Coordinates of C-alpha atoms in Angstrom, one line a residue:
Chain A
M20 CA -15.1 -1.5 6.7
M21 CA -14.9 -4.9 5.1
R22 CA -15.7 -3.3 1.8
A23 CA -12.6 -1.1 2.0
S24 CA -10.3 -3.9 3.0
W25 CA -11.7 -6.2 0.2
S26 CA -11.3 -3.5 -2.4
L27 CA -7.6 -3.0 -1.4
F28 CA -6.9 -6.7 -1.2
R29 CA -8.4 -7.2 -4.7
R30 CA -6.3 -4.4 -6.2
E31 CA -3.1 -5.7 -4.6
F32 CA -3.7 -9.2 -5.7
L33 CA -4.6 -8.3 -9.3
A34 CA -1.6 -5.9 -9.4
Y35 CA 0.7 -9.0 -9.3
F36 CA -0.6 -10.0 -12.7
L37 CA 0.1 -6.6 -14.1
S38 CA 3.8 -6.8 -13.4
P39 CA 6.3 -9.2 -15.1
I40 CA 7.9 -10.2 -11.8
A41 CA 5.0 -12.3 -10.8
Y42 CA 5.2 -14.3 -14.0
V43 CA 8.9 -14.8 -13.7
V44 CA 8.5 -16.0 -10.1
L45 CA 5.7 -18.3 -11.1
T46 CA 7.7 -19.8 -14.0
V47 CA 11.0 -20.3 -12.1
F48 CA 9.2 -21.8 -9.2
L49 CA 7.3 -24.3 -11.3
V50 CA 10.5 -25.2 -13.2
V51 CA 12.4 -25.8 -10.0
T52 CA 9.6 -27.7 -8.2
G53 CA 9.0 -29.7 -11.4
H54 CA 12.7 -30.7 -11.6
L55 CA 12.7 -31.7 -7.9
F56 CA 9.6 -33.7 -8.6
Y57 CA 11.4 -35.4 -11.4
L58 CA 14.3 -36.3 -9.2
T59 CA 11.9 -37.6 -6.5
L60 CA 10.1 -39.7 -9.1
E61 CA 13.5 -41.2 -10.3
L62 CA 14.3 -42.2 -6.7
L63 CA 10.8 -43.6 -6.1
T64 CA 11.0 -45.8 -9.2
A65 CA 14.7 -46.7 -8.9
R66 CA 15.7 -50.3 -8.9
G67 CA 18.2 -51.9 -6.6
H68 CA 19.4 -50.3 -3.4
R69 CA 18.8 -46.7 -4.5
G70 CA 15.6 -45.1 -3.4
T71 CA 14.1 -42.8 -0.9
E72 CA 12.3 -43.3 2.3
W73 CA 10.8 -39.8 2.4
P74 CA 9.8 -38.5 -1.0
M75 CA 8.9 -35.1 0.4
Q76 CA 12.3 -34.8 1.9
V77 CA 13.9 -35.0 -1.5
M78 CA 11.7 -32.2 -2.7
L79 CA 11.8 -29.7 0.2
G80 CA 14.5 -31.0 2.5
D81 CA 17.7 -29.4 1.2
E82 CA 19.6 -26.6 -0.5
R83 CA 18.2 -27.3 -4.0
F84 CA 14.8 -26.1 -2.9
W85 CA 15.7 -23.5 -0.3
L86 CA 18.2 -21.5 -2.3
V87 CA 15.4 -20.9 -4.8
F88 CA 12.7 -20.4 -2.2
L89 CA 14.9 -17.7 -0.6
F90 CA 14.2 -15.3 -3.5
I91 CA 10.5 -15.7 -3.7
P92 CA 9.1 -13.9 -0.6
P93 CA 11.3 -10.8 -1.1
L94 CA 10.3 -10.6 -4.8
L95 CA 6.6 -10.8 -3.8
T96 CA 6.8 -8.3 -1.0
M97 CA 9.3 -5.7 -2.2
R98 CA 6.7 -3.7 -4.2
L99 CA 3.9 -3.6 -1.6
L100 CA 4.8 -0.5 0.4
A101 CA 8.1 0.7 -1.0
E102 CA 6.6 1.5 -4.4
E103 CA 3.6 3.3 -2.9
R104 CA 6.0 5.5 -1.0
H105 CA 8.2 6.0 -4.0
T106 CA 5.4 7.2 -6.3
G107 CA 3.5 9.0 -3.6
T108 CA 0.3 6.9 -3.9
L109 CA 0.7 6.1 -0.2
E110 CA -0.7 9.6 0.5
M111 CA -3.9 8.7 -1.4
L112 CA -4.1 5.4 0.5
M113 CA -3.5 6.9 3.9
T114 CA -6.0 9.7 3.5
A115 CA -8.7 7.3 2.6
P116 CA -11.1 6.3 5.4
I117 CA -9.3 3.1 6.2
R118 CA -7.3 2.2 9.3
D119 CA -3.5 1.6 9.0
W120 CA -3.8 -2.0 10.2
Q121 CA -6.4 -2.6 7.5
I122 CA -4.0 -1.4 4.9
V123 CA -1.2 -3.7 6.2
L124 CA -3.5 -6.7 6.6
S125 CA -5.0 -6.3 3.1
K126 CA -1.7 -6.0 1.5
Y127 CA -0.3 -9.0 3.5
L128 CA -3.3 -11.2 2.7
A129 CA -2.9 -10.3 -1.0
C130 CA 0.7 -11.4 -1.1
L131 CA -0.1 -14.5 1.0
A132 CA -2.9 -15.3 -1.6
F133 CA -0.4 -15.0 -4.4
Y134 CA 2.0 -17.2 -2.5
G135 CA -0.8 -19.8 -2.2
L136 CA -1.4 -19.6 -5.9
L137 CA 2.2 -20.3 -6.5
W138 CA 1.9 -23.6 -4.7
L139 CA -1.5 -24.5 -6.3
P140 CA -0.1 -26.2 -9.4
T141 CA 2.2 -28.4 -7.3
L142 CA -0.9 -30.2 -6.1
V143 CA -0.9 -32.2 -9.3
Y144 CA 2.2 -34.0 -8.0
V145 CA 0.4 -35.2 -4.9
P146 CA -1.4 -38.3 -6.3
I147 CA 2.0 -39.6 -7.4
L148 CA 3.9 -38.6 -4.3
V149 CA 1.4 -40.7 -2.2
D150 CA 1.1 -43.3 -4.9
L151 CA -2.7 -43.0 -5.1
D152 CA -4.6 -46.0 -6.2
W153 CA -7.2 -44.5 -8.7
Q154 CA -9.5 -47.5 -8.3
T155 CA -9.9 -47.4 -4.5
G156 CA -8.8 -43.8 -3.9
K157 CA -6.4 -45.0 -1.2
A158 CA -2.8 -43.8 -0.9
R159 CA -0.2 -46.5 -1.0
I160 CA 2.5 -44.3 0.5
D161 CA 1.8 -42.6 3.8
P162 CA 0.1 -39.3 2.9
W163 CA 0.9 -37.5 6.1
P164 CA 4.3 -36.2 5.1
V165 CA 2.6 -34.5 2.1
L166 CA 0.0 -32.8 4.3
T167 CA 2.5 -31.7 6.9
S168 CA 4.9 -30.4 4.3
Y169 CA 2.2 -28.2 2.9
I170 CA 1.3 -27.0 6.4
G171 CA 5.0 -26.2 6.9
V172 CA 5.4 -24.4 3.6
L173 CA 2.4 -22.2 4.3
G174 CA 3.6 -21.4 7.8
A175 CA 7.2 -20.6 6.8
G176 CA 6.0 -18.6 3.8
A177 CA 3.7 -16.6 6.0
M178 CA 6.7 -15.7 8.2
F179 CA 9.0 -14.7 5.3
L180 CA 6.3 -12.6 3.6
A181 CA 5.6 -10.7 6.9
L182 CA 9.3 -10.0 7.2
G183 CA 9.4 -8.8 3.6
L184 CA 6.3 -6.6 4.1
F185 CA 7.9 -5.0 7.1
V186 CA 11.2 -4.3 5.2
S187 CA 9.2 -2.9 2.4
S188 CA 7.5 -0.4 4.8
L189 CA 10.9 1.0 5.8
V190 CA 12.4 2.0 2.5
R191 CA 11.5 3.8 -0.7
S192 CA 13.4 1.6 -3.2
Q193 CA 12.0 -1.8 -4.2
L194 CA 15.5 -3.0 -4.9
V195 CA 16.7 -2.1 -1.4
A196 CA 13.6 -3.7 0.1
A197 CA 14.2 -7.0 -1.8
L198 CA 17.9 -7.1 -0.9
V199 CA 17.4 -6.3 2.8
S200 CA 14.7 -8.9 3.2
L201 CA 16.8 -11.4 1.2
V202 CA 19.7 -11.0 3.6
L203 CA 17.4 -11.3 6.7
S204 CA 15.7 -14.4 5.3
L205 CA 19.2 -15.8 4.5
L206 CA 19.9 -15.8 8.3
L207 CA 16.9 -18.1 8.9
I208 CA 17.7 -20.3 5.9
V209 CA 21.4 -20.6 5.7
A210 CA 21.8 -21.8 9.3
G211 CA 20.3 -25.0 8.1
F212 CA 23.1 -25.6 5.6
W213 CA 25.8 -25.2 8.1
R214 CA 26.3 -28.6 9.6
P215 CA 29.0 -28.5 12.2
E216 CA 30.1 -31.5 14.2
L217 CA 27.9 -30.8 17.1
D218 CA 26.4 -33.0 19.7
S219 CA 22.7 -33.0 18.8
A220 CA 21.9 -32.5 22.5
S221 CA 24.0 -29.4 22.9
F222 CA 22.5 -26.0 23.4
T223 CA 24.1 -24.6 20.2
Y224 CA 22.6 -27.3 18.1
Q225 CA 19.2 -26.8 19.6
L226 CA 19.4 -23.1 19.0
I227 CA 20.4 -23.5 15.3
H228 CA 17.7 -26.1 14.9
F229 CA 15.1 -23.7 16.3
F230 CA 15.9 -21.0 13.8
S231 CA 16.8 -22.8 10.7
V232 CA 13.8 -23.3 8.5
P233 CA 15.3 -25.9 6.2
L234 CA 16.1 -28.1 9.2
H235 CA 12.4 -27.9 10.3
F236 CA 11.5 -29.4 6.9
S237 CA 14.2 -32.0 6.6
R238 CA 13.6 -33.3 10.1
D239 CA 9.9 -32.7 10.8
F240 CA 7.5 -31.5 8.2
T241 CA 8.7 -33.7 5.3
R242 CA 8.6 -36.8 7.6
G243 CA 5.0 -36.3 8.5
Q244 CA 5.7 -34.7 11.9
I245 CA 4.4 -31.4 13.1
D246 CA 6.7 -29.9 15.7
T247 CA 4.6 -27.2 17.4
R248 CA 7.8 -25.2 18.2
N249 CA 8.3 -24.5 14.5
L250 CA 4.7 -23.5 14.0
V251 CA 4.8 -21.3 17.1
L252 CA 8.0 -19.6 15.7
Y253 CA 6.3 -18.9 12.4
A254 CA 3.1 -17.6 13.9
T255 CA 4.8 -15.3 16.4
A256 CA 7.3 -14.0 13.9
T257 CA 4.4 -13.3 11.5
L258 CA 2.4 -11.4 14.1
F259 CA 5.5 -9.6 15.3
F260 CA 6.5 -8.3 11.8
L261 CA 2.9 -7.4 10.9
F262 CA 2.7 -5.4 14.2
L263 CA 6.0 -3.6 13.3
T264 CA 4.7 -2.8 9.8
V265 CA 1.6 -1.2 11.2
R266 CA 3.8 0.9 13.6
S267 CA 6.2 1.8 10.9
L268 CA 3.4 3.0 8.7
E269 CA 1.9 5.0 11.6
S270 CA 5.2 6.6 12.3
R271 CA 5.2 8.1 8.8
R272 CA 2.5 10.5 9.9
W273 CA 4.7 11.8 12.7
R274 CA 7.8 12.5 10.8
Chain B
M8 CA -17.0 23.4 8.2
I9 CA -13.2 23.4 8.6
H10 CA -12.0 24.7 11.9
V11 CA -8.2 24.9 12.5
N12 CA -6.8 26.0 15.8
G13 CA -3.2 26.6 16.6
L14 CA -1.8 24.1 14.3
T15 CA 2.0 23.6 14.5
K16 CA 4.1 21.0 12.7
Y17 CA 7.8 20.4 13.2
F18 CA 9.9 18.4 10.9
G19 CA 12.8 17.8 13.2
D20 CA 13.9 21.3 14.4
Y21 CA 12.3 23.0 11.4
A22 CA 8.8 24.4 11.9
A23 CA 6.9 23.9 8.7
I24 CA 3.8 25.7 10.1
Q25 CA 3.4 27.6 13.4
D26 CA 0.2 28.4 15.2
V27 CA -2.0 28.3 12.1
S28 CA -5.6 29.1 12.9
F29 CA -8.5 29.7 10.5
D30 CA -12.1 28.9 9.8
V31 CA -13.7 27.9 6.6
P32 CA -17.5 28.4 6.8
K33 CA -19.9 26.0 5.1
G34 CA -20.4 26.6 1.4
T35 CA -17.5 28.9 0.8
V36 CA -14.6 28.5 -1.6
V37 CA -11.4 29.6 0.1
G38 CA -8.1 30.2 -1.6
F39 CA -5.0 29.2 0.3
L40 CA -2.2 31.3 -0.9
G41 CA 1.5 31.6 -0.1
P42 CA 4.9 31.4 -1.6
N43 CA 6.6 28.0 -2.2
G44 CA 7.5 26.3 1.1
A45 CA 5.1 28.5 3.1
G46 CA 3.4 25.4 4.6
K47 CA 0.3 25.2 2.4
S48 CA 0.8 21.5 1.5
T49 CA 1.7 20.6 5.1
T50 CA -1.5 22.2 6.4
M51 CA -3.6 20.4 3.8
R52 CA -1.9 17.1 4.5
I53 CA -2.7 17.5 8.2
L54 CA -6.3 18.3 7.4
A55 CA -6.5 15.3 5.1
G56 CA -5.0 13.0 7.8
Y57 CA -1.8 12.2 6.1
L58 CA 0.3 13.9 8.7
T59 CA -0.2 14.4 12.4
A60 CA 0.2 17.9 13.8
T61 CA 2.8 18.5 16.5
T62 CA 0.4 20.6 18.4
G63 CA -3.0 22.2 17.8
S64 CA -6.2 20.7 16.5
A65 CA -8.3 20.7 13.4
T66 CA -11.9 19.6 12.9
I67 CA -13.8 18.8 9.7
D68 CA -17.6 19.1 10.2
G69 CA -17.1 18.8 13.9
Y70 CA -14.9 15.7 13.7
D71 CA -11.3 16.0 14.9
V72 CA -8.8 14.8 12.3
F73 CA -6.7 13.2 15.0
W74 CA -9.2 11.7 17.4
N75 CA -11.8 10.8 14.9
P76 CA -9.8 10.2 11.7
L77 CA -12.1 7.9 9.8
E78 CA -15.2 10.1 10.3
A79 CA -13.2 13.2 9.3
R80 CA -11.6 11.6 6.3
R81 CA -15.0 10.3 5.1
R82 CA -16.1 14.0 4.8
I83 CA -13.1 15.1 2.8
G84 CA -12.3 14.7 -0.9
Y85 CA -8.6 15.3 -1.1
L86 CA -6.5 16.0 -4.2
P87 CA -2.8 15.9 -3.3
E88 CA -0.1 17.9 -5.0
N89 CA 1.1 16.2 -8.2
C90 CA -1.8 13.8 -7.9
P91 CA -0.1 10.4 -7.5
L92 CA -2.0 7.5 -9.2
Y93 CA -1.3 3.9 -10.0
P94 CA 0.0 4.0 -13.7
E95 CA -0.9 0.3 -14.3
M96 CA -4.6 0.7 -13.7
R97 CA -7.3 1.8 -16.0
V98 CA -9.2 5.0 -15.2
E99 CA -12.6 3.3 -14.5
E100 CA -10.9 0.4 -12.7
Y101 CA -9.0 2.9 -10.5
L102 CA -12.2 4.9 -9.6
Y103 CA -14.0 1.7 -8.7
F104 CA -11.1 0.7 -6.5
R105 CA -11.2 4.1 -4.8
A106 CA -15.0 3.9 -4.4
G107 CA -14.6 0.6 -2.6
L108 CA -11.8 2.0 -0.5
K109 CA -14.1 4.8 0.6
G110 CA -16.8 2.2 1.6
L111 CA -19.3 2.8 -1.2
S112 CA -21.6 -0.1 -2.0
H113 CA -21.6 -1.6 -5.5
A114 CA -24.7 0.3 -6.6
Q115 CA -23.4 3.5 -5.1
S116 CA -20.0 3.0 -6.8
R117 CA -21.7 2.6 -10.2
T118 CA -23.6 5.8 -9.9
R119 CA -20.8 7.8 -8.4
V120 CA -18.1 6.6 -10.8
G121 CA -20.4 7.4 -13.7
F122 CA -21.0 10.8 -12.2
G123 CA -17.3 11.4 -11.7
L124 CA -16.4 10.3 -15.2
E125 CA -18.9 12.6 -16.7
R126 CA -18.3 15.6 -14.4
C127 CA -14.6 15.6 -15.0
W128 CA -14.8 14.9 -18.8
L129 CA -13.2 11.5 -18.5
T130 CA -15.8 9.4 -20.4
D131 CA -13.5 9.1 -23.5
V132 CA -10.6 7.8 -21.6
R133 CA -12.3 5.5 -19.1
R134 CA -10.7 2.4 -20.5
Q135 CA -7.2 3.9 -20.8
L136 CA -4.2 3.1 -18.6
I137 CA -3.6 5.9 -16.2
G138 CA 0.1 5.8 -17.1
T139 CA -0.6 6.8 -20.7
L140 CA -2.7 9.8 -19.7
S141 CA -1.5 13.4 -19.9
K142 CA -1.0 15.5 -16.8
G143 CA -4.3 17.3 -17.4
Y144 CA -6.2 14.0 -17.6
R145 CA -4.5 12.6 -14.5
Q146 CA -5.5 15.7 -12.6
R147 CA -9.1 15.1 -13.6
V148 CA -8.9 11.5 -12.5
G149 CA -7.7 12.8 -9.1
L150 CA -10.6 15.2 -9.0
A151 CA -13.1 12.6 -9.9
D152 CA -11.6 10.4 -7.1
A153 CA -12.0 13.3 -4.7
L154 CA -15.7 13.7 -5.6
L155 CA -16.5 9.9 -5.4
A156 CA -18.0 9.8 -1.9
D157 CA -19.7 13.1 -2.4
P158 CA -17.9 14.7 0.5
P159 CA -19.0 18.0 1.9
V160 CA -15.4 19.3 2.0
L161 CA -12.9 19.4 -0.8
I162 CA -9.3 20.0 -0.2
L163 CA -7.5 20.6 -3.4
D164 CA -3.7 21.1 -3.4
E165 CA -2.8 23.1 -6.6
P166 CA -5.5 21.6 -8.8
T167 CA -4.4 23.6 -11.8
A168 CA -0.6 23.2 -11.6
G169 CA 0.9 21.8 -14.8
L170 CA -2.2 22.2 -16.9
D171 CA -2.4 24.1 -20.2
P172 CA -4.5 27.3 -20.4
A173 CA -7.6 25.5 -21.8
Q174 CA -7.5 22.9 -19.1
I175 CA -7.0 25.6 -16.4
R176 CA -10.1 27.3 -17.6
E177 CA -12.1 24.1 -17.5
T178 CA -10.9 23.2 -14.1
R179 CA -11.7 26.7 -12.7
K180 CA -15.1 26.4 -14.1
L181 CA -15.6 23.0 -12.5
I182 CA -14.4 24.3 -9.2
R183 CA -16.7 27.3 -9.3
E184 CA -19.6 24.9 -10.0
L185 CA -18.6 22.6 -7.3
G186 CA -18.5 25.5 -4.9
D187 CA -22.3 25.5 -4.9
Q188 CA -22.5 22.2 -3.1
H189 CA -19.2 21.8 -1.4
T190 CA -16.9 23.7 1.0
I191 CA -13.6 24.0 -0.8
L192 CA -10.2 24.8 0.4
L193 CA -7.8 25.2 -2.5
S194 CA -4.2 26.2 -2.7
T195 CA -2.6 27.9 -5.7
H196 CA 0.1 30.2 -6.9
I197 CA -2.0 31.8 -9.5
L198 CA -3.6 35.0 -8.1
P199 CA -6.1 35.7 -10.9
E200 CA -7.4 32.2 -10.3
V201 CA -8.2 33.1 -6.8
E202 CA -10.0 36.2 -7.8
M203 CA -12.1 34.2 -10.2
T204 CA -13.0 31.2 -8.1
C205 CA -12.8 32.1 -4.4
D206 CA -14.9 33.9 -1.9
S207 CA -12.1 34.6 0.5
V208 CA -8.4 34.1 0.9
I209 CA -6.0 32.9 3.5
L210 CA -2.4 34.0 2.9
I211 CA 0.2 32.0 4.6
H212 CA 3.8 33.1 4.9
Q213 CA 6.8 31.4 6.6
G214 CA 4.4 29.0 8.3
R215 CA 2.1 31.6 9.8
V216 CA -1.2 33.0 8.7
A217 CA -0.3 36.5 7.4
H218 CA -3.7 37.6 6.1
S219 CA -7.2 36.3 6.1
S220 CA -10.3 38.0 4.7
T221 CA -12.9 37.8 2.1
L222 CA -12.2 39.0 -1.4
A223 CA -15.0 41.5 -1.2
A224 CA -13.3 43.1 1.8
I225 CA -10.0 43.2 0.1
R226 CA -11.5 44.9 -2.9
Q227 CA -13.3 47.4 -0.7
H228 CA -10.3 48.3 1.4
S229 CA -7.5 48.3 -1.1
Q230 CA -9.1 50.7 -3.6
G231 CA -7.7 49.6 -6.8
R232 CA -4.8 47.6 -5.3
S233 CA -4.9 44.1 -6.6
L234 CA -4.5 40.8 -4.7
E235 CA -1.1 40.7 -6.3
D236 CA 0.0 43.9 -4.6
L237 CA -1.2 42.5 -1.3
F238 CA 0.6 39.3 -1.8
V239 CA 3.9 41.1 -2.6
H240 CA 3.4 43.5 0.3
I241 CA 3.0 40.7 2.8
T242 CA 5.6 38.3 1.5
G243 CA 8.0 41.0 0.9
T244 CA 9.1 39.6 -2.5
E245 CA 9.2 41.9 -5.5
V246 CA 8.1 40.4 -8.7

């Protein structure tokens, strides 16, 4: 049983490297994070009254990052099930001795692994972001914001990828899958850019804060705080969408 | 080996197949005939576990395809119509992937993939991208895939469709040879093919089994009437 899942995971993961989209995503992502890192560095080394208190917040805290991030999960997930349905290979997959949830989980883990790979090169920024002292190996800037930011990025990514996988299971066209999941993720992201004059204790504000992912980052993760409400949202949304994907795949057999 | 009882499948209000029952005994090659849209593919898809029947049941080697899907699927080598494959993979790579998916160990995979490549005349193209292969070669890849786990039952949906005459001949020969070790259910339009490869026929028309008997019996009863006459007589379509 493990063998079948592993085989599928391997194929899905390697399939990313056989399509140009993965390379485009990788490049754009590295260019953007690289630029944000450059801006952060400028602020960290600025003289006078300019500067930043939270280096990670400059990188992950606002529109510059999230408007690019928005496109990544849909591009990674659009192919996963929509293409299989379009070309008919889903029939080969669903008649193999493997359970539907194994298909979904293998595909999900494959895109999550590629997403992890996307973040891997950004680890080279870490020594500078924490101002690592190479002699003693100690960080001269509080390292917790970096750690919590990576935790947040993994959690939020997991949620958006599960959403994308679910949308991909509903449609035949990759383009439609990408657009629909883009619009749905937009709801979770754009709410953070809308900053109405609201009392921060009011219910509306609390609600927006609960759903808007960029706010989770600018207020908590990039400041070294882990708010369990955010992680619970990511985890439950991920499980919920994966559950729906399994059901959606199963329902194909009935129709 | 294959036992089908009262299988019915509705797509919305439309009944693709209705109350289909038949048996395929172990070691026989059965031709599954019928005009386009008669429900051949639907029946085969239910047997292979891709679709679920509205009512009725089907068992493969005693395992119900609905209640015991993994055990049933493990015993089937299925070649779908049009043979969908991943165009970006190489032949050998694809077969290794499918072997893993079917739960074969590394050692088993190596021997079975080698066997499949040789048996289906794929050794020359094993490093080629599937997307660059001709229809005939793709069909062979599908067939090699179906044979990977050495299943007792083969379900082949139009294995010779879209092939050139030489390839059709090769494929027929292969199927006849496979018939010695496997129970085969194969669908086709080509009646002479059935007469050459099959032991018995099941004729399906408008979603129902219209005729079912061994080829020997047909030859005996019809006295010179061919399978084609029978087909036209039952389906009511003049050629």
